[in-house]
Short mmCIF file of C-alpha atoms and ligand atoms in Angstrom, two decimals:
data_model
loop_
_atom_site.label_atom_id
_atom_site.label_comp_id
_atom_site.label_asym_id
_atom_site.label_seq_id
_atom_site.Cartn_x
_atom_site.Cartn_y
_atom_site.Cartn_z
CA UNK V 246 -36.14 29.54 -13.11
CA UNK V 247 -39.11 29.40 -15.50
CA UNK V 248 -40.29 26.15 -17.00
CA UNK V 249 -39.01 26.85 -20.49
CA UNK V 250 -35.58 27.59 -19.27
CA UNK V 251 -35.61 24.40 -17.24
CA UNK V 252 -36.79 22.44 -20.31
CA UNK V 253 -33.97 23.66 -22.47
CA UNK V 254 -31.33 23.28 -19.79
CA UNK V 255 -32.22 19.73 -18.90
CA UNK V 256 -33.39 18.47 -22.26
CA UNK V 257 -32.93 14.73 -22.48
CA UNK V 258 -31.93 14.34 -18.83
CA UNK V 259 -33.39 11.35 -17.02
CA UNK V 260 -33.80 10.38 -13.42
CA UNK V 261 -32.87 6.78 -12.71
CA UNK V 262 -33.73 4.79 -9.67
CA UNK V 263 -30.82 2.46 -8.92
CA UNK V 264 -30.85 -0.42 -6.53
CA UNK V 265 -27.42 -1.44 -5.29
CA UNK V 266 -27.71 -5.00 -4.09
CA UNK V 267 -24.13 -5.75 -3.08
CA UNK V 268 -21.59 -3.88 -0.98
CA UNK V 269 -19.41 -3.38 -4.05
CA UNK V 270 -22.26 -1.78 -5.95
CA UNK V 271 -22.97 0.48 -3.01
CA UNK V 272 -19.31 1.44 -2.84
CA UNK V 273 -19.27 2.19 -6.56
CA UNK V 274 -22.23 4.53 -6.18
CA UNK V 275 -20.68 6.25 -3.17
CA UNK V 276 -17.50 6.75 -5.15
CA UNK V 277 -19.22 8.37 -8.09
CA UNK V 278 -21.39 10.45 -5.79
CA UNK V 279 -18.25 12.12 -4.49
CA UNK V 280 -16.49 12.26 -7.84
CA UNK V 281 -16.50 15.97 -8.56
CA UNK V 282 -15.23 15.45 -12.09
CA UNK V 283 -18.73 14.18 -12.91
CA UNK V 284 -20.30 17.31 -11.50
CA UNK V 285 -18.11 20.14 -12.67
CA UNK V 286 -17.96 21.89 -15.09
CA UNK V 287 -21.03 20.38 -16.81
CA UNK V 288 -23.22 18.56 -14.39
CA UNK V 289 -23.59 15.06 -15.76
CA UNK V 290 -24.73 13.10 -12.74
CA UNK V 291 -26.73 14.63 -9.94
CA UNK V 292 -27.51 12.53 -6.89
CA UNK V 293 -31.02 13.41 -5.84
CA UNK V 294 -30.74 10.97 -2.97
CA UNK V 295 -27.47 9.72 -1.51
CA UNK V 296 -26.31 6.10 -1.49
CA UNK V 297 -26.99 4.71 1.96
CA UNK V 298 -27.43 0.98 2.27
CA UNK V 299 -27.49 -2.17 0.24
CA UNK V 300 -31.01 -2.68 -1.12
CA UNK V 301 -31.94 0.91 -0.54
CA UNK V 302 -32.59 2.79 -3.76
CA UNK V 303 -30.73 5.85 -5.00
CA UNK V 304 -32.14 8.41 -7.41
CA UNK V 305 -29.78 10.07 -9.82
CA UNK V 306 -30.34 12.52 -12.61
CA UNK V 307 -28.09 11.86 -15.59
CA UNK V 308 -27.32 13.87 -18.68
CA UNK V 309 -28.32 12.41 -22.07
CA UNK V 310 -24.75 11.36 -22.99
CA UNK V 311 -24.28 9.44 -19.75
CA UNK V 312 -27.69 7.83 -20.19
CA UNK V 313 -26.86 6.69 -23.72
CA UNK V 314 -23.45 5.48 -22.56
CA UNK V 315 -24.98 3.35 -19.85
CA UNK V 316 -27.71 1.75 -21.89
CA UNK V 317 -25.86 1.31 -25.18
CA UNK V 318 -22.97 -0.28 -23.33
CA UNK V 319 -25.39 -2.47 -21.40
CA UNK V 320 -26.90 -3.77 -24.64
CA UNK V 321 -23.50 -4.54 -26.10
CA UNK V 322 -22.08 -6.29 -23.09
CA UNK V 323 -25.40 -7.88 -22.22
CA UNK V 324 -24.78 -7.17 -18.56
CA UNK V 325 -27.96 -7.75 -16.70
CA UNK V 326 -27.75 -4.90 -14.27
CA UNK V 327 -27.19 -1.21 -14.47
CA UNK V 328 -24.54 -1.55 -11.80
CA UNK V 329 -22.55 -3.69 -14.16
CA UNK V 330 -21.87 -0.54 -16.19
CA UNK V 331 -18.23 0.27 -16.70
CA UNK V 332 -16.52 2.65 -19.01
CA UNK V 333 -13.94 0.15 -20.13
CA UNK V 334 -12.70 -3.37 -19.58
CA UNK V 335 -8.95 -3.60 -19.42
CA UNK V 336 -8.76 -7.36 -19.32
CA UNK V 337 -8.13 -7.67 -23.05
CA UNK V 338 -5.96 -4.64 -23.57
CA UNK V 339 -4.56 -4.01 -20.14
CA UNK V 340 -1.62 -1.91 -21.30
CA UNK V 341 -4.01 0.92 -22.24
CA UNK V 342 -4.72 1.22 -18.54
CA UNK V 343 -1.27 2.72 -18.11
CA UNK V 344 -2.03 5.69 -20.33
CA UNK V 345 -3.69 7.53 -17.45
CA UNK V 346 -3.87 7.82 -13.68
CA UNK V 347 -7.06 6.29 -12.38
CA UNK V 348 -9.61 6.62 -9.63
CA UNK V 349 -9.69 4.08 -6.80
CA UNK V 350 -12.83 2.56 -8.30
CA UNK V 351 -11.01 2.07 -11.60
CA UNK V 352 -7.93 0.72 -9.84
CA UNK V 353 -10.03 -1.87 -8.03
CA UNK V 354 -11.85 -2.70 -11.23
CA UNK V 355 -8.49 -3.21 -12.90
CA UNK V 356 -7.52 -5.65 -10.13
CA UNK V 357 -10.70 -7.60 -10.89
CA UNK V 358 -9.78 -7.57 -14.59
CA UNK V 359 -6.28 -8.82 -13.81
CA UNK V 360 -7.70 -11.50 -11.56
CA UNK V 361 -10.07 -12.63 -14.33
CA UNK V 362 -7.07 -13.29 -16.59
CA UNK V 363 -6.09 -16.18 -14.32
CA UNK V 364 -8.29 -16.99 -11.37
CA UNK V 365 -6.10 -19.91 -10.30
CA UNK V 366 -2.97 -17.82 -10.10
CA UNK V 367 -4.40 -14.75 -8.43
CA UNK V 368 -6.85 -13.62 -5.79
CA UNK V 369 -8.01 -10.39 -4.20
CA UNK V 370 -8.42 -9.88 -0.49
CA UNK V 371 -9.87 -6.93 1.36
CA UNK V 372 -7.76 -6.56 4.47
CA UNK V 373 -9.45 -3.57 6.07
CA UNK V 374 -11.40 -0.37 5.54
CA UNK V 375 -10.33 3.26 5.53
CA UNK V 376 -11.69 6.16 7.57
CA UNK V 377 -14.07 6.94 4.72
CA UNK V 378 -15.05 3.29 4.39
CA UNK V 379 -13.14 2.40 1.28
CA UNK V 380 -11.84 -1.17 1.12
CA UNK V 381 -8.10 -1.81 1.36
CA UNK V 382 -7.50 -4.33 -1.38
CA UNK V 383 -4.61 -6.70 -1.76
CA UNK V 384 -3.82 -8.49 -5.00
CA UNK V 385 -2.06 -11.83 -4.48
CA UNK V 386 -0.39 -13.71 -7.25
CA UNK V 387 1.67 -16.90 -7.38
CA UNK V 388 1.51 -20.50 -8.52
CA UNK V 389 -0.64 -22.58 -6.19
CA UNK V 390 1.28 -25.23 -4.33
CA UNK V 391 -0.27 -28.68 -4.75
CA UNK V 392 0.05 -29.50 -1.06
CA UNK V 393 -1.16 -26.04 -0.02
CA UNK V 394 2.17 -25.31 1.66
CA UNK V 395 3.05 -21.69 2.43
CA UNK V 396 5.29 -20.02 -0.09
CA UNK V 397 7.77 -17.21 0.51
CA UNK V 398 6.10 -13.83 0.03
CA UNK V 399 7.23 -10.56 -1.51
CA UNK V 400 5.13 -7.66 -0.28
CA UNK V 401 4.72 -4.41 -2.22
CA UNK V 402 2.49 -1.57 -1.12
CA UNK V 403 2.14 1.78 -2.79
CA UNK V 404 0.53 5.15 -2.48
CA UNK V 405 0.59 5.52 1.27
CA UNK V 406 1.23 9.16 0.40
CA UNK V 407 -1.75 10.40 -1.54
CA UNK V 408 -0.12 12.73 -4.05
CA UNK V 409 2.57 10.28 -5.18
CA UNK V 410 0.43 9.00 -8.05
CA UNK V 411 3.15 7.16 -9.90
CA UNK V 412 3.42 4.72 -6.98
CA UNK V 413 0.00 3.03 -7.34
CA UNK V 414 0.47 2.95 -11.12
CA UNK V 415 3.83 1.24 -10.74
CA UNK V 416 2.49 -1.35 -8.30
CA UNK V 417 -0.32 -2.08 -10.76
CA UNK V 418 2.18 -2.31 -13.59
CA UNK V 419 4.06 -4.95 -11.61
CA UNK V 420 0.84 -6.88 -10.90
CA UNK V 421 -0.11 -6.66 -14.58
CA UNK V 422 3.31 -7.84 -15.71
CA UNK V 423 3.28 -10.78 -13.29
CA UNK V 424 -0.06 -12.02 -14.54
CA UNK V 425 0.29 -11.32 -18.26
CA UNK V 426 3.92 -12.14 -19.00
CA UNK V 427 4.74 -15.40 -20.73
CA UNK V 428 8.45 -14.86 -20.06
CA UNK V 429 9.92 -17.95 -18.36
CA UNK V 430 11.76 -15.78 -15.80
CA UNK V 431 8.46 -14.29 -14.69
CA UNK V 432 6.82 -17.73 -14.53
CA UNK V 433 9.71 -18.85 -12.39
CA UNK V 434 9.25 -15.90 -10.02
CA UNK V 435 5.63 -16.99 -9.56
CA UNK V 436 6.71 -20.58 -8.94
CA UNK V 437 9.04 -19.44 -6.17
CA UNK V 438 7.05 -16.63 -4.53
CA UNK V 439 3.63 -15.28 -3.87
CA UNK V 440 3.57 -11.55 -4.59
CA UNK V 441 1.24 -9.54 -2.37
CA UNK V 442 0.56 -6.19 -3.96
CA UNK V 443 -1.47 -3.40 -2.40
CA UNK V 444 -1.82 -0.69 -5.07
CA UNK V 445 -3.21 1.90 -2.70
CA UNK V 446 -2.35 1.99 0.97
CA UNK V 447 -4.22 5.29 1.36
CA UNK V 448 -7.31 5.28 -0.88
CA UNK V 449 -9.04 8.17 0.95
CA UNK V 450 -6.06 10.45 0.56
CA UNK V 451 -5.59 9.43 -3.05
CA UNK V 452 -9.19 10.30 -3.97
CA UNK V 453 -8.87 13.58 -2.11
CA UNK V 454 -5.74 14.34 -4.09
CA UNK V 455 -7.55 13.53 -7.33
CA UNK V 456 -10.68 15.52 -6.64
CA UNK V 457 -9.93 18.33 -4.22
CA UNK V 458 -6.32 19.02 -3.40
CA UNK V 459 -3.72 17.58 -5.75
CA UNK V 460 -0.99 18.06 -3.14
CA UNK V 461 -2.70 16.13 -0.36
CA UNK V 462 -0.31 13.71 1.35
CA UNK V 463 -1.94 12.33 4.49
CA UNK V 464 -4.91 10.16 5.36
CA UNK V 465 -8.34 11.79 5.79
CA UNK V 466 -9.03 11.00 9.43
CA UNK V 467 -10.51 13.62 11.76
CA UNK V 468 -8.18 15.19 14.28
CA UNK V 469 -9.19 17.02 17.42
CA UNK V 470 -9.20 20.78 17.04
CA UNK V 471 -5.86 22.44 17.48
CA UNK V 472 -6.00 26.12 18.40
CA UNK V 473 -9.41 26.21 16.78
CA UNK V 474 -8.18 24.54 13.59
CA UNK V 475 -9.72 21.30 12.43
CA UNK V 476 -6.96 19.89 10.30
CA UNK V 477 -7.54 16.48 8.84
CA UNK V 478 -5.24 13.58 8.28
CA UNK V 479 -2.21 11.80 9.67
CA UNK V 480 1.00 11.09 7.80
CA UNK V 481 0.63 7.31 7.62
CA UNK V 482 4.37 6.96 7.08
CA UNK V 483 4.91 8.44 10.54
CA UNK V 484 2.18 6.35 12.14
CA UNK V 485 3.86 2.92 12.32
CA UNK V 486 4.69 1.68 15.79
CA UNK V 487 8.46 1.35 15.68
CA UNK V 488 10.24 4.30 17.30
CA UNK V 489 7.00 6.16 16.72
CA UNK V 490 6.87 9.86 17.43
CA UNK V 491 10.54 10.81 17.43
CA UNK V 492 12.77 12.52 14.87
CA UNK V 493 11.23 13.91 11.70
CA UNK V 494 7.62 13.59 12.73
CA UNK V 495 5.25 16.15 14.17
CA UNK V 496 2.71 16.16 16.98
CA UNK V 497 0.75 19.01 15.37
CA UNK V 498 -2.36 17.79 13.55
CA UNK V 499 -1.96 20.49 10.90
CA UNK V 500 1.54 19.35 9.98
CA UNK V 501 2.15 17.31 6.83
CA UNK V 502 4.16 14.89 8.96
CA UNK V 503 1.70 14.58 11.85
CA UNK V 504 2.33 11.16 13.43
CA UNK V 505 -1.20 10.77 14.80
CA UNK V 506 -2.39 10.50 18.37
CA UNK V 507 -0.92 7.01 18.84
CA UNK V 508 0.98 4.39 16.83
CA UNK V 509 -1.40 2.77 14.32
CA UNK V 510 -4.17 5.26 15.06
CA UNK V 511 -5.02 5.10 11.35
CA UNK V 512 -7.20 2.22 10.15
CA UNK V 513 -4.98 1.95 7.07
CA UNK V 514 -1.67 1.40 8.90
CA UNK V 515 -3.42 -0.80 11.46
CA UNK V 516 -4.88 -3.07 8.77
CA UNK V 517 -1.59 -3.37 6.88
CA UNK V 518 0.55 -4.02 9.94
CA UNK V 519 -1.88 -6.54 11.46
CA UNK V 520 -1.98 -8.39 8.18
CA UNK V 521 1.79 -8.38 7.76
CA UNK V 522 2.26 -9.76 11.28
CA UNK V 523 0.15 -12.80 10.40
CA UNK V 524 2.48 -13.56 7.47
CA UNK V 525 5.75 -12.16 8.72
CA UNK V 526 7.67 -15.43 8.79
CA UNK V 527 7.02 -15.93 5.10
CA UNK V 528 7.62 -12.40 3.95
CA UNK V 529 11.12 -12.28 2.49
CA UNK V 530 10.97 -8.68 1.34
CA UNK V 531 8.90 -5.60 2.15
CA UNK V 532 8.75 -2.73 -0.34
CA UNK V 533 6.88 0.57 -0.03
CA UNK V 534 6.51 2.54 -3.26
CA UNK V 535 6.68 6.33 -3.00
CA UNK V 536 7.82 9.21 -5.15
CA UNK V 537 9.86 11.11 -5.98
CA UNK V 538 13.68 11.39 -6.03
CA UNK V 539 14.90 8.06 -7.46
CA UNK V 540 16.16 6.46 -4.28
CA UNK V 541 16.18 2.92 -2.99
CA UNK V 542 16.09 3.53 0.75
CA UNK V 543 16.89 1.06 3.50
CA UNK V 544 16.22 1.42 7.25
CA UNK V 545 16.77 3.17 9.46
CA UNK V 546 14.75 6.29 9.01
CA UNK V 547 14.53 7.00 12.72
CA UNK V 548 18.25 7.18 13.43
CA UNK V 549 21.46 7.63 11.51
CA UNK V 550 22.74 4.38 13.00
CA UNK V 551 22.67 1.52 10.53
CA UNK V 552 20.81 -1.75 11.04
CA UNK V 553 22.86 -4.92 11.56
CA UNK V 554 21.91 -6.28 8.16
CA UNK V 555 22.59 -3.02 6.39
CA UNK V 556 25.41 -4.38 4.23
CA UNK V 557 23.25 -7.12 2.76
CA UNK V 558 20.34 -4.73 2.31
CA UNK V 559 22.40 -2.08 0.60
CA UNK V 560 24.26 -4.47 -1.68
CA UNK V 561 21.00 -5.96 -2.90
CA UNK V 562 19.61 -2.46 -3.35
CA UNK V 563 22.63 -1.62 -5.48
CA UNK V 564 22.14 -4.67 -7.68
CA UNK V 565 18.51 -3.65 -8.14
CA UNK V 566 19.53 -0.11 -9.05
CA UNK V 567 22.04 -1.42 -11.59
CA UNK V 568 19.45 -3.51 -13.42
CA UNK V 569 16.95 -0.67 -13.21
CA UNK V 570 19.40 1.66 -14.90
CA UNK V 571 20.09 -0.72 -17.78
CA UNK V 572 16.73 -0.15 -19.45
CA UNK V 573 16.47 3.65 -19.77
CA UNK V 574 19.54 4.91 -17.93
CA UNK V 575 17.48 6.05 -14.93
CA UNK V 576 19.83 6.51 -12.00
CA UNK V 577 18.83 5.56 -8.46
CA UNK V 578 20.81 6.30 -5.33
CA UNK V 579 20.92 3.60 -2.67
CA UNK V 580 21.40 4.01 1.09
CA UNK V 581 19.77 4.38 4.48
CA UNK V 582 16.88 6.85 4.71
CA UNK V 583 18.41 8.98 7.40
CA UNK V 584 21.77 9.14 5.70
CA UNK V 585 20.71 9.91 2.17
CA UNK V 586 17.37 11.64 2.73
CA UNK V 587 16.41 12.76 6.24
CA UNK V 588 15.43 11.32 9.60
CA UNK V 589 11.76 10.39 9.76
CA UNK V 590 10.47 8.02 12.42
CA UNK V 591 7.35 5.87 12.34
CA UNK V 592 7.89 4.71 8.76
CA UNK V 593 6.52 1.46 7.39
CA UNK V 594 9.94 0.24 6.23
CA UNK V 595 11.51 0.66 9.70
CA UNK V 596 8.58 -1.17 11.28
CA UNK V 597 8.75 -4.01 8.74
CA UNK V 598 12.43 -4.48 9.51
CA UNK V 599 12.46 -3.67 13.24
CA UNK V 600 9.19 -5.22 14.40
CA UNK V 601 8.13 -7.70 11.74
CA UNK V 602 11.77 -8.83 11.36
CA UNK V 603 11.72 -8.78 7.60
CA UNK V 604 15.36 -8.71 6.62
CA UNK V 605 14.96 -6.94 3.28
CA UNK V 606 12.88 -3.82 3.75
CA UNK V 607 12.91 -0.89 1.33
CA UNK V 608 11.28 2.35 0.35
CA UNK V 609 11.44 3.09 -3.36
CA UNK V 610 11.24 6.75 -4.24
CA UNK V 611 10.27 6.47 -7.89
CA UNK V 612 10.72 8.94 -10.76
CA UNK V 613 11.56 11.68 -11.25
CA UNK V 614 14.23 13.84 -9.61
CA UNK V 615 12.09 16.97 -9.50
CA UNK V 616 11.48 18.20 -13.05
CA UNK V 617 7.84 17.24 -12.64
CA UNK V 618 8.01 15.90 -9.09
CA UNK V 619 4.64 14.53 -8.00
CA UNK V 620 2.99 15.72 -11.23
CA UNK V 621 4.73 13.09 -13.34
CA UNK V 622 3.20 13.04 -16.86
CA UNK V 623 1.41 9.87 -17.86
CA UNK V 624 3.93 9.08 -20.59
CA UNK V 625 6.33 8.04 -17.83
CA UNK V 626 4.00 5.47 -16.27
CA UNK V 627 5.06 2.57 -18.49
CA UNK V 628 8.82 3.29 -18.47
CA UNK V 629 8.75 3.68 -14.69
CA UNK V 630 6.81 0.42 -14.43
CA UNK V 631 9.19 -1.44 -16.72
CA UNK V 632 12.41 -0.40 -15.02
CA UNK V 633 10.95 -0.93 -11.54
CA UNK V 634 9.81 -4.38 -12.56
CA UNK V 635 13.40 -5.11 -13.64
CA UNK V 636 14.57 -4.13 -10.17
CA UNK V 637 11.99 -6.34 -8.45
CA UNK V 638 12.99 -9.22 -10.66
CA UNK V 639 16.66 -8.86 -9.73
CA UNK V 640 15.81 -8.70 -6.05
CA UNK V 641 13.55 -11.75 -6.33
CA UNK V 642 16.38 -13.75 -7.89
CA UNK V 643 18.94 -12.53 -5.35
CA UNK V 644 16.77 -13.57 -2.41
CA UNK V 645 16.01 -16.89 -4.04
CA UNK V 646 19.75 -17.59 -4.29
CA UNK V 647 20.48 -16.46 -0.75
CA UNK V 648 17.83 -18.71 0.81
CA UNK V 649 18.14 -21.43 -1.84
CA UNK V 650 14.43 -21.14 -2.51
CA UNK V 651 12.95 -23.67 -4.87
CA UNK V 652 10.16 -23.48 -7.40
CA UNK V 653 7.10 -25.30 -6.08
CA UNK V 654 5.49 -28.38 -7.65
CA UNK V 655 8.76 -29.49 -9.25
O1 0X9 X 276 9.21 11.04 4.20
C1 0X9 X 276 8.79 9.93 3.83
O2 0X9 X 276 7.89 9.31 4.40
C2 0X9 X 276 9.41 9.28 2.57
N1 0X9 X 276 9.68 10.30 1.59
S1 0X9 X 276 8.44 11.02 0.79
O3 0X9 X 276 8.98 12.10 -0.01
N2 0X9 X 276 7.79 9.98 -0.21
O4 0X9 X 276 7.46 11.46 1.73
C3 0X9 X 276 10.67 8.57 2.94
C4 0X9 X 276 10.52 7.51 3.97
C5 0X9 X 276 11.78 6.78 4.26
N3 0X9 X 276 11.66 5.85 5.36
C6 0X9 X 276 11.67 6.24 6.65
N4 0X9 X 276 11.95 7.43 7.02
N5 0X9 X 276 11.45 5.29 7.54
ZN1 ZN X 277 5.97 9.25 0.14
#
């Protein structure tokens, strides 16, 4: 390429030397360095050197519009460091967040924004790291007890399957509603429970689904070669250690339902299950958000037999489905996984019920019923969030009545 051509092609481009000085900043740079949407079709950010360590500089070439964005925004927000650059803050107008599906970096930024709304009520904990070194973040929200006593917990995780994008959005909608609502019912829920919400139980897979293969389902771990094929990823919802490796799961690494080489071989399922075990006596309900089909599923998924507490589980599921339907008429079917869907062993819900002894354990298969399937348009994010929140609210009140749970500090 001759000089003139280079001049015209890269007019106004600049090379910046960035110095990440915290792990979060380093993670942010790593994320954008693998974000293909910034590279194709019009190269906007080009990493001349790759992010490596904290306090080790990274050189990036940026297009004029990105450069202006960064520095104009910096001036306005008076942030002192380049790394403080963000495209948007959702703290003030958080509902606009639900007009799109977001990257993991944006999802985690949104958690920080939600947390900043009320730092007494909420906190964020990193409970582990993924194969590709992304943090597994948990958003916790509930009124603080004055005597620091343990409160009952409702656990919600989402997005263990990468392509089911509506699941993380719905979990975030619930988190957002819990922290922003001034409704006395919601305040009461927070006085009774702590809600532990993990918006993405499979961040690596989710990013891969966003950037490379929209239909990716599994984790991104490396499997041994199988007949010369190096297929990546384990189905994390076949990787839990309760009746692991039987019906409805595969021992072939290239299968979409590969159960992994051992129970909890995946850092993601290991981190979640270890964490849940430390809190299991307080967890009153476990919910995994998936899509799609509009089901509220109870254990078991490994056998067509029903668990002892099936009647209680299913009747609460039905109450939840009834409230859910009231808002937009969305119909959910309720029943055991094996009976209304198919047998699939090694699922998180079975493990939560069978090993962690959490009486109420569910998998929600969110909207829709197959018109769009996984590719659910963004206009459905808020309605799905609203109706699912209604269901969670009903379940929270049902459990409160059953165990005669009291609001704290009263
Ligand atoms: O197959 C699954 O893991 C879930 N369906 S999905 O379409 N989202 O992949 C259902 C899981 C139900 N629970 C168990 N089988 N334990
Ligand atoms: Zn799923």
